[in-house]
Short mmCIF file of C-alpha atoms in Angstrom, two decimals:
data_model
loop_
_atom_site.label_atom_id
_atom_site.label_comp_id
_atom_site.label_asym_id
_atom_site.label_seq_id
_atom_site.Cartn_x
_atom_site.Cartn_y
_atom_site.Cartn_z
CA UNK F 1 -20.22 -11.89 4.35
CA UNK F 2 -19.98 -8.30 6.01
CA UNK F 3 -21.38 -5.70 3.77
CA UNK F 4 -19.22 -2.86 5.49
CA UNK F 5 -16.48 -1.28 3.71
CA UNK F 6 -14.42 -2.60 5.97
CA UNK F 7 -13.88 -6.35 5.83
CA UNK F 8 -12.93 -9.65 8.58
CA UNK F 9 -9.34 -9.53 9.59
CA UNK F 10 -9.61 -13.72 9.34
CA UNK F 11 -11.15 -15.88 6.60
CA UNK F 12 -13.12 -18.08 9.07
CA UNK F 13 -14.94 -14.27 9.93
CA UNK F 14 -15.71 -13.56 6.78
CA UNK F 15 -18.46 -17.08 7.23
CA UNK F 16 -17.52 -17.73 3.83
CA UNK F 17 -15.27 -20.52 4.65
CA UNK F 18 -13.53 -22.57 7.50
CA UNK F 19 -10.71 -23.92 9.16
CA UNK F 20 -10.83 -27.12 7.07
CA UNK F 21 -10.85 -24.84 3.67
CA UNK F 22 -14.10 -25.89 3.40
CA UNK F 23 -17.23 -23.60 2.16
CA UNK F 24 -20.20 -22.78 4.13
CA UNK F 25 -23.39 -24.30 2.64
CA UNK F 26 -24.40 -20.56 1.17
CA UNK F 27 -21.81 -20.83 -1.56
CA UNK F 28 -23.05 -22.18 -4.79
CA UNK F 29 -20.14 -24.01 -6.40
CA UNK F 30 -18.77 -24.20 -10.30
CA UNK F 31 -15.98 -24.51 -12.36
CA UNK F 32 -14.74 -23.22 -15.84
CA UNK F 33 -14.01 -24.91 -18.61
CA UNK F 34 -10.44 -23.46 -19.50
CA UNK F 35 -9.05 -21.98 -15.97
CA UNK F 36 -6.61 -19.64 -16.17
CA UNK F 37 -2.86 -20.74 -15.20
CA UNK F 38 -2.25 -20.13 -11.32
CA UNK F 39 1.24 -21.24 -10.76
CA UNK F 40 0.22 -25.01 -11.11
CA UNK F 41 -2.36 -24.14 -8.47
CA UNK F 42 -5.51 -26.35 -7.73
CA UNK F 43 -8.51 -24.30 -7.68
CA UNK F 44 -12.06 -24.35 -6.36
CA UNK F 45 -14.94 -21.67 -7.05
CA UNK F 46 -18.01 -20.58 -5.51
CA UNK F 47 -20.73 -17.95 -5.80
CA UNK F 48 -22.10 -16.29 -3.27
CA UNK F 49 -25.93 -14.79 -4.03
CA UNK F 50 -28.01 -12.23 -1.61
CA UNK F 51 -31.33 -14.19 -0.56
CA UNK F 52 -34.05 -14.27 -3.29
CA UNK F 53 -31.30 -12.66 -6.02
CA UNK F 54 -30.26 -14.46 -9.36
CA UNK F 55 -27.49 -13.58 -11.96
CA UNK F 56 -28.85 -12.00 -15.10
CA UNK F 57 -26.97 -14.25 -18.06
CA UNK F 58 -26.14 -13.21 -21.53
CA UNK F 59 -25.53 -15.68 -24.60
CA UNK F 60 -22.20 -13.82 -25.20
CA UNK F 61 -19.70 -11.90 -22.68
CA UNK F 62 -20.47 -11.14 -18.76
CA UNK F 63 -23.29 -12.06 -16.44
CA UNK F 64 -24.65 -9.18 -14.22
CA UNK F 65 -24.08 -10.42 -10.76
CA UNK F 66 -26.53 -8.55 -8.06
CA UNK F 67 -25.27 -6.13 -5.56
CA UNK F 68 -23.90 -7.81 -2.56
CA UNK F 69 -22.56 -11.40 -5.06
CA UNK F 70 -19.51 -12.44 -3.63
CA UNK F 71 -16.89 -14.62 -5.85
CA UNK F 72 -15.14 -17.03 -3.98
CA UNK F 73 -11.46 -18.58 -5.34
CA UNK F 74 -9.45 -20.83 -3.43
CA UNK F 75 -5.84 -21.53 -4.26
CA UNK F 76 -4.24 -25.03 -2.85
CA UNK F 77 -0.88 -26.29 -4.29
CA UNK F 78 0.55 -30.01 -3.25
CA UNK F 79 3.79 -29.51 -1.21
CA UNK F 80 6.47 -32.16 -1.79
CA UNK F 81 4.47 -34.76 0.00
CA UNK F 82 2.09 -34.54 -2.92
CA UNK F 83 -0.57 -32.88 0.06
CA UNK F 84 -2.97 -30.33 -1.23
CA UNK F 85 -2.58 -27.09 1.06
CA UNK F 86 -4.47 -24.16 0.74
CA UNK F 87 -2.31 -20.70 0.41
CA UNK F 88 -4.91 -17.91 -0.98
CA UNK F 89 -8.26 -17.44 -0.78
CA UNK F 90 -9.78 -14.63 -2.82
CA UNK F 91 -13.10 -13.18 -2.55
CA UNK F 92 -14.96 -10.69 -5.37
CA UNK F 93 -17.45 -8.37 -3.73
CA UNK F 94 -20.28 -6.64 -5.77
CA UNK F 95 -21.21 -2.89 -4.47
CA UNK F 96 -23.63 -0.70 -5.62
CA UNK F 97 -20.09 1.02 -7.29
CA UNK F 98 -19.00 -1.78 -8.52
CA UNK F 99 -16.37 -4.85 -6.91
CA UNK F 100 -13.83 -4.24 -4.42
CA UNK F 101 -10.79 -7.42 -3.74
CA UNK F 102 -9.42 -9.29 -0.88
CA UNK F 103 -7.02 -11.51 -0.50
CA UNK F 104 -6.29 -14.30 2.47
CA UNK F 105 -2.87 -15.92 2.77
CA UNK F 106 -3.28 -18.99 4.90
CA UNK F 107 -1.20 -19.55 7.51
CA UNK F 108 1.00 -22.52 7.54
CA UNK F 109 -1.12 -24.71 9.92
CA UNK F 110 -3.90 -24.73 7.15
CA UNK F 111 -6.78 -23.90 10.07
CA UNK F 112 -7.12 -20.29 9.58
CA UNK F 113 -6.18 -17.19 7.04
CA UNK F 114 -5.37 -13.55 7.22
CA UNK F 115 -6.24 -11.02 5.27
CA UNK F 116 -3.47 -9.23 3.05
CA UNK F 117 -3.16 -5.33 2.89
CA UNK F 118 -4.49 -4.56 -0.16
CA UNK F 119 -2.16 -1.70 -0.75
CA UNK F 120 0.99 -4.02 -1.87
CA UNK F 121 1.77 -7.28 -3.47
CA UNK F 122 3.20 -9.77 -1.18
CA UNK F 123 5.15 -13.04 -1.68
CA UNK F 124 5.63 -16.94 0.10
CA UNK F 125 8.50 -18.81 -0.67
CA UNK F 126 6.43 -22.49 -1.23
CA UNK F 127 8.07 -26.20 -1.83
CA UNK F 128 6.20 -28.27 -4.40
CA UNK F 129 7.03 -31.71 -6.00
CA UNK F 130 7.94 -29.65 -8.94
CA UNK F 131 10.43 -27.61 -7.28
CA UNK F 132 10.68 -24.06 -5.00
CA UNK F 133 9.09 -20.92 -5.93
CA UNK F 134 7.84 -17.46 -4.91
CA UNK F 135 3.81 -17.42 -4.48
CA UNK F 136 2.48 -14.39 -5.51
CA UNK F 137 -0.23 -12.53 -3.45
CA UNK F 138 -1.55 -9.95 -5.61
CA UNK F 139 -2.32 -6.15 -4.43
CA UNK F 140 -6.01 -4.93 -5.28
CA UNK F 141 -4.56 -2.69 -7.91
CA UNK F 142 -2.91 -6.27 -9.38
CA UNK F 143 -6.53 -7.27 -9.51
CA UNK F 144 -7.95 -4.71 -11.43
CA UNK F 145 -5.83 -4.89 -14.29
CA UNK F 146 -7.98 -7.80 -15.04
CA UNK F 147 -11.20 -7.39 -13.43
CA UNK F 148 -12.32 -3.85 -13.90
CA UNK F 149 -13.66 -2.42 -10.97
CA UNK F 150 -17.51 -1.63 -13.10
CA UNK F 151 -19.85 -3.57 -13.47
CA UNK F 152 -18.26 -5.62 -16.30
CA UNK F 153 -15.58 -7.50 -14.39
CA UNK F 154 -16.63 -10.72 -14.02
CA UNK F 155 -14.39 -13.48 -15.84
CA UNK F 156 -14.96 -16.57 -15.31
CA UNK F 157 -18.71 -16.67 -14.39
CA UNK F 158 -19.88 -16.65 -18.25
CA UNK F 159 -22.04 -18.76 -20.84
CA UNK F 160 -19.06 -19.83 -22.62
CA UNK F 161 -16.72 -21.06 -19.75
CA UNK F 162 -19.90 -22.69 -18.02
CA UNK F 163 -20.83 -26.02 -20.67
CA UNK F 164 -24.78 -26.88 -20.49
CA UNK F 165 -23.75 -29.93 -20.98
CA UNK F 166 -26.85 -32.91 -21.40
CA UNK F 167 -30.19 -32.08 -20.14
CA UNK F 168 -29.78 -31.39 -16.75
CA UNK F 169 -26.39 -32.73 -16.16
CA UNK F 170 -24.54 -29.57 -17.18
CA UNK F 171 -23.62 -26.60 -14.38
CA UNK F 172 -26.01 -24.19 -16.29
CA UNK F 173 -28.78 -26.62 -15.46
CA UNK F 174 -27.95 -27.12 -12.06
CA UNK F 175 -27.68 -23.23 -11.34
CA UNK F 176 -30.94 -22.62 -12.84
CA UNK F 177 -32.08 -25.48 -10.92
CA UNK F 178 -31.16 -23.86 -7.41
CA UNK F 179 -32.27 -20.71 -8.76
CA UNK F 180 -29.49 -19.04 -9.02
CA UNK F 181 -29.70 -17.62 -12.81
CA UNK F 182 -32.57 -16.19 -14.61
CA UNK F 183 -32.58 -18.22 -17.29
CA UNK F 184 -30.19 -21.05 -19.15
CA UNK F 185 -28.68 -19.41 -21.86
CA UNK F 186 -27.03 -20.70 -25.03
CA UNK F 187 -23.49 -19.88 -26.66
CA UNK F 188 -20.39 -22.36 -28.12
CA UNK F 189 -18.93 -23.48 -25.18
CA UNK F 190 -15.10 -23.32 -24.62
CA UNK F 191 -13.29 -26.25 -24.53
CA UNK F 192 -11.09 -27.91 -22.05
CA UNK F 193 -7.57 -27.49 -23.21
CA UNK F 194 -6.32 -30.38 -22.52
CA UNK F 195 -8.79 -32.22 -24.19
CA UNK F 196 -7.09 -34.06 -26.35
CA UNK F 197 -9.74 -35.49 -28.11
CA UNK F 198 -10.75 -31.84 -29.40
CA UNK F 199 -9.33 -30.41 -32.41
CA UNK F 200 -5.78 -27.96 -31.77
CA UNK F 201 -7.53 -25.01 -32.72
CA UNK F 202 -10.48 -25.19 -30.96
CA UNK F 203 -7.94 -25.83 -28.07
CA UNK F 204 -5.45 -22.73 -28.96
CA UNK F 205 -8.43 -20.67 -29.39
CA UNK F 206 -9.65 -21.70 -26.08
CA UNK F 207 -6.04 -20.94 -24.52
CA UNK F 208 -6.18 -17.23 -25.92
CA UNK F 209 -9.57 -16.72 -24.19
CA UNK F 210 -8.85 -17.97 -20.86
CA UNK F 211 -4.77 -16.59 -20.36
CA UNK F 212 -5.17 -13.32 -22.51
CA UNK F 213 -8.88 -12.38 -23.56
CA UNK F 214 -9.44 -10.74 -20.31
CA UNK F 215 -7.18 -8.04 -21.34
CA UNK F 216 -6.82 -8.46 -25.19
CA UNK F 217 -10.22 -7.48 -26.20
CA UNK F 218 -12.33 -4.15 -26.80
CA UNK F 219 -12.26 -1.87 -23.53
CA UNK F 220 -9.73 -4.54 -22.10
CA UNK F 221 -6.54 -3.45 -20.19
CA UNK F 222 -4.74 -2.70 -23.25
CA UNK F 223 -3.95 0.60 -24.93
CA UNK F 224 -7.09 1.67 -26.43
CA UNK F 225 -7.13 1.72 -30.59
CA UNK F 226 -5.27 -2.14 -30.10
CA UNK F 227 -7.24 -4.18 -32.35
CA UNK F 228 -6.53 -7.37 -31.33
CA UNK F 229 -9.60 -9.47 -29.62
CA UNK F 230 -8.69 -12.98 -28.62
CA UNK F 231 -12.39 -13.45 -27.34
CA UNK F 232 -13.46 -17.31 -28.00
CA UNK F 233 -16.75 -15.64 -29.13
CA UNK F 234 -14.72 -13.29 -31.86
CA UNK F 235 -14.80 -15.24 -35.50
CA UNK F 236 -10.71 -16.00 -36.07
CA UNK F 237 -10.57 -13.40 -39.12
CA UNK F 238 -11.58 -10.59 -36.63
CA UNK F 239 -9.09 -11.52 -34.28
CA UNK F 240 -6.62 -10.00 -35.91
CA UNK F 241 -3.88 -11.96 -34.16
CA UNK F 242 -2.09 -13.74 -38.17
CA UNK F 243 -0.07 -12.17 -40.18
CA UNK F 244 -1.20 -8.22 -38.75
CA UNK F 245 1.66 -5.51 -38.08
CA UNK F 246 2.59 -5.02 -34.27
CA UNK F 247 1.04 -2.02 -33.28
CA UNK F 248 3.23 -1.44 -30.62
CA UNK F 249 7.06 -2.61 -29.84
CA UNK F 250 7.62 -5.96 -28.55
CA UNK F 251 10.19 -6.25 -26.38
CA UNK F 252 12.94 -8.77 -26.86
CA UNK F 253 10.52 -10.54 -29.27
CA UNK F 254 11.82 -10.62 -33.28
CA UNK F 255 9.65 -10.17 -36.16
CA UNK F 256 6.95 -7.42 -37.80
CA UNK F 257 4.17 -9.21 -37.41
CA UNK F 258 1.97 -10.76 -34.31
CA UNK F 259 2.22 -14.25 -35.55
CA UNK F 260 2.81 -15.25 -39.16
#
């Protein structure tokens, strides 16, 4: 991708991917264990690495992603037909400041996307099998609410939502195969949600990391002395989510407590 401030007016310039939604062979692909909810959106991810660069992994919380990383999210949703079209495309970009955000709305051909102004949210009325809706572009402020513009931003690309898996079957293995992380590192993995075979807590818990941890959680986007952190990696009695006082007025929501 173009390391200039300034960034492709089309997704197909950016050389990250092309007019069939398709990645170039650069990105690295993976997935996470519990995705966060997208509108019923079907995702795909990739990570883009400079030449000769890895990610620096942790056994607990963020990966340091070198300077010029690019994330990679594509959005398709399956129109009435039951068709999978693409509609976003967002890409993460690490600087030397930190990550800047753009956003692609595809056009409704499905050979080529345009890149949003960053200064506004923007909407597309879409037609599903489930019924019709307003898709939600969001602005690069939207973005930061969630992924802080420092270094530690980075959500999904973690030990716990990337399973090792057996012996070089699992994603960690493969990325350390291709070189792409420093080392394979070692943490309880979250579990698939909708792995029914898996007990409900282990599932709730893994809910509360992927929909809410991002925010809920120490230097999160929350007010700062909240003490609730919904972290997978944060033992349940320091989570402080059962039977502790609101600290703050809930809206519309009865009761004293968080949950009792």
């Amino acid at each position: 991708p173009n390391h200039a401030l300034g960034w492709p007016a089309t997704l197909t310039a950016t050389g990250c991917i092309d007019q069939e939604a398709s990645p170039s062979a650069e990105l690295i692909p993976y997935a996470v264990n519990a995705p966060l909810w997208s509108d019923g959106t079907e995702k795909r991810r990739w990570i883009v690495l400079p030449p000769g660069e890895r990610m620096v992994t942790t056994d607990d919380g963020e990966w340091s992603l070198p300077t010029g990383s690019v994330l990679v999210k594509q959005f398709d949703l399956r129109d009435e037909t039951g068709t999978l079209r693409p509609i976003e495309t967002r890409l993460m970009t690490r600087w030397a400041f930190g990550w800047t955000f753009h956003s692609y709305r595809w056009r409704d051909d499905g050979l080529e996307a345009d890149l949003l102004d960053g200064e506004r949210s923007a909407y597309r009325t879409v037609t599903t099998s489930d019924g019709t809706f307003d898709y939600l572009f969001p602005s690069r402020a939207t973005c930061t609410a969630c992924h802080r513009v420092q270094a530690a931003s980075v959500i999904g690309v973690s030990t716990v939502q990337l399973t090792a898996g057996p012996a070089g079957k699992g994603q960690l293995d493969r990325l350390f195969a291709v070189d792409a992380i420093d080392r394979i590192p070692t943490a309880s993995p979250v579990p698939d949600p909708a792995d029914l075979t898996d007990s409900l807590y282990n599932r709730a818990r893994a809910t509360l990391h992927a929909q809410c941890a991002h925010c809920h959680r120490p230097e999160g986007w929350a007010p700062p002395d909240l003490d609730l952190d919904l972290r997978w990696s944060t033992p349940w009695a320091q989570t402080r989510l059962c039977d502790v006082p609101t600290q703050y007025p809930a809206f519309f929501v009865p009761g004293d407590f968080r949950l009792s």
